[in-house]
């Protein structure tokens, strides 16, 4: 089975940085779009960033200029570099990947930004 394993979450102060990683394992032939959602308590899940296999990216307006999504296709891994973090970025971050007609989700990693 295909699995996505996330890492890199944690507690940081406002203005700090974190780098999230999400590695896919299993029987993988191709990953088209992959990216990150986040969900804060009591709020709707929102798309943070996504990236195509060719490197085309999209970002939520709230993170543009601060977050950078990237991927290493050979490693089946997607990253989210988060700079200038704000308390409003506090959420559980979930990676996802569209793999061979299926959407696979990571387990989530907590990002907490203190004020």
Short mmCIF file of C-alpha atoms in Angstrom, two decimals:
data_model
loop_
_atom_site.label_atom_id
_atom_site.label_comp_id
_atom_site.label_asym_id
_atom_site.label_seq_id
_atom_site.Cartn_x
_atom_site.Cartn_y
_atom_site.Cartn_z
CA UNK A 1 0.00 0.00 0.00
CA UNK A 2 1.07 3.56 -0.61
CA UNK A 3 1.70 5.60 2.49
CA UNK A 4 2.68 9.19 3.12
CA UNK A 5 4.77 9.88 6.18
CA UNK A 6 5.14 13.44 7.39
CA UNK A 7 7.83 14.96 9.53
CA UNK A 8 9.17 18.33 10.55
CA UNK A 9 6.37 19.80 12.60
CA UNK A 10 6.93 21.38 15.95
CA UNK A 11 6.75 24.47 18.09
CA UNK A 12 8.38 27.68 16.95
CA UNK A 13 8.20 31.32 17.83
CA UNK A 14 6.62 33.84 15.53
CA UNK A 15 9.05 34.77 12.82
CA UNK A 16 10.72 31.39 12.90
CA UNK A 17 10.91 28.69 10.28
CA UNK A 18 10.04 25.06 9.86
CA UNK A 19 10.50 22.63 7.03
CA UNK A 20 7.92 19.91 6.59
CA UNK A 21 8.65 16.76 4.66
CA UNK A 22 6.30 14.16 3.28
CA UNK A 23 7.67 10.97 1.83
CA UNK A 24 5.62 8.47 -0.11
CA UNK A 25 6.44 4.81 0.00
CA UNK A 26 5.01 1.71 -1.55
CA UNK A 27 4.15 0.79 -5.08
CA UNK A 28 4.41 4.13 -6.82
CA UNK A 29 4.58 4.63 -10.52
CA UNK A 30 3.82 8.32 -10.63
CA UNK A 31 2.72 11.21 -8.48
CA UNK A 32 0.99 14.01 -10.29
CA UNK A 33 -0.16 16.79 -7.99
CA UNK A 34 1.03 16.81 -4.41
CA UNK A 35 0.86 19.38 -1.69
CA UNK A 36 -0.27 20.45 1.73
CA UNK A 37 -3.50 21.23 3.50
CA UNK A 38 -3.86 22.53 7.00
CA UNK A 39 -6.62 22.58 9.54
CA UNK A 40 -6.78 24.72 12.63
CA UNK A 41 -9.14 23.89 15.48
CA UNK A 42 -12.67 24.90 14.64
CA UNK A 43 -11.79 25.91 11.11
CA UNK A 44 -12.22 24.42 7.69
CA UNK A 45 -9.41 22.57 6.06
CA UNK A 46 -7.62 24.81 3.60
CA UNK A 47 -5.20 24.22 0.81
CA UNK A 48 -1.83 25.71 1.64
CA UNK A 49 0.21 24.83 -1.40
CA UNK A 50 0.39 22.35 -4.21
CA UNK A 51 2.85 21.46 -6.89
CA UNK A 52 2.67 19.52 -10.11
CA UNK A 53 5.23 17.03 -11.25
CA UNK A 54 6.73 19.64 -13.54
CA UNK A 55 7.05 22.16 -10.73
CA UNK A 56 4.07 24.43 -11.22
CA UNK A 57 2.99 25.75 -7.84
CA UNK A 58 -0.02 27.35 -6.24
CA UNK A 59 -0.22 28.95 -2.82
CA UNK A 60 -2.88 30.22 -0.54
CA UNK A 61 -2.84 33.99 -0.44
CA UNK A 62 -2.12 33.89 3.26
CA UNK A 63 1.23 32.14 2.77
CA UNK A 64 2.50 33.64 -0.47
CA UNK A 65 5.97 35.00 -0.08
CA UNK A 66 6.54 33.07 3.13
CA UNK A 67 6.09 29.40 2.23
CA UNK A 68 7.78 27.47 -0.53
CA UNK A 69 6.69 24.09 -1.76
CA UNK A 70 9.10 21.83 -3.58
CA UNK A 71 9.45 18.20 -4.50
CA UNK A 72 12.09 15.62 -5.25
CA UNK A 73 10.46 13.26 -7.67
CA UNK A 74 13.19 10.65 -7.44
CA UNK A 75 12.55 10.41 -3.70
CA UNK A 76 8.77 10.71 -3.93
CA UNK A 77 9.00 13.49 -1.41
CA UNK A 78 7.36 16.87 -1.12
CA UNK A 79 8.52 19.65 1.16
CA UNK A 80 7.05 22.78 2.61
CA UNK A 81 9.52 25.40 3.72
CA UNK A 82 7.74 27.77 6.06
CA UNK A 83 9.40 31.06 6.88
CA UNK A 84 8.25 34.09 8.81
CA UNK A 85 5.75 31.98 10.64
CA UNK A 86 2.80 33.62 12.28
CA UNK A 87 0.51 32.41 15.06
CA UNK A 88 -2.22 32.16 12.45
CA UNK A 89 -0.22 29.40 10.79
CA UNK A 90 -0.83 27.14 13.77
CA UNK A 91 -2.61 24.05 12.50
CA UNK A 92 -2.25 20.41 11.72
CA UNK A 93 -0.63 20.13 8.33
CA UNK A 94 -1.53 17.25 6.07
CA UNK A 95 0.31 16.34 2.95
CA UNK A 96 -1.48 14.68 0.10
CA UNK A 97 -0.57 13.19 -3.19
CA UNK A 98 -2.52 12.13 -6.22
CA UNK A 99 -0.97 8.80 -7.05
CA UNK A 100 -2.17 6.64 -9.90
CA UNK A 101 -5.79 7.82 -9.77
CA UNK A 102 -5.98 7.84 -5.97
CA UNK A 103 -5.53 10.55 -3.40
CA UNK A 104 -3.35 9.55 -0.48
CA UNK A 105 -3.06 11.50 2.74
CA UNK A 106 -0.38 11.81 5.34
CA UNK A 107 -1.05 11.37 9.03
CA UNK A 108 -0.74 15.06 9.82
CA UNK A 109 1.91 16.96 11.70
CA UNK A 110 1.29 19.69 14.23
CA UNK A 111 2.73 23.12 13.66
CA UNK A 112 2.41 25.52 16.55
CA UNK A 113 3.60 29.10 16.32
CA UNK A 114 3.78 31.01 19.55
CA UNK A 115 3.26 34.75 19.70
#
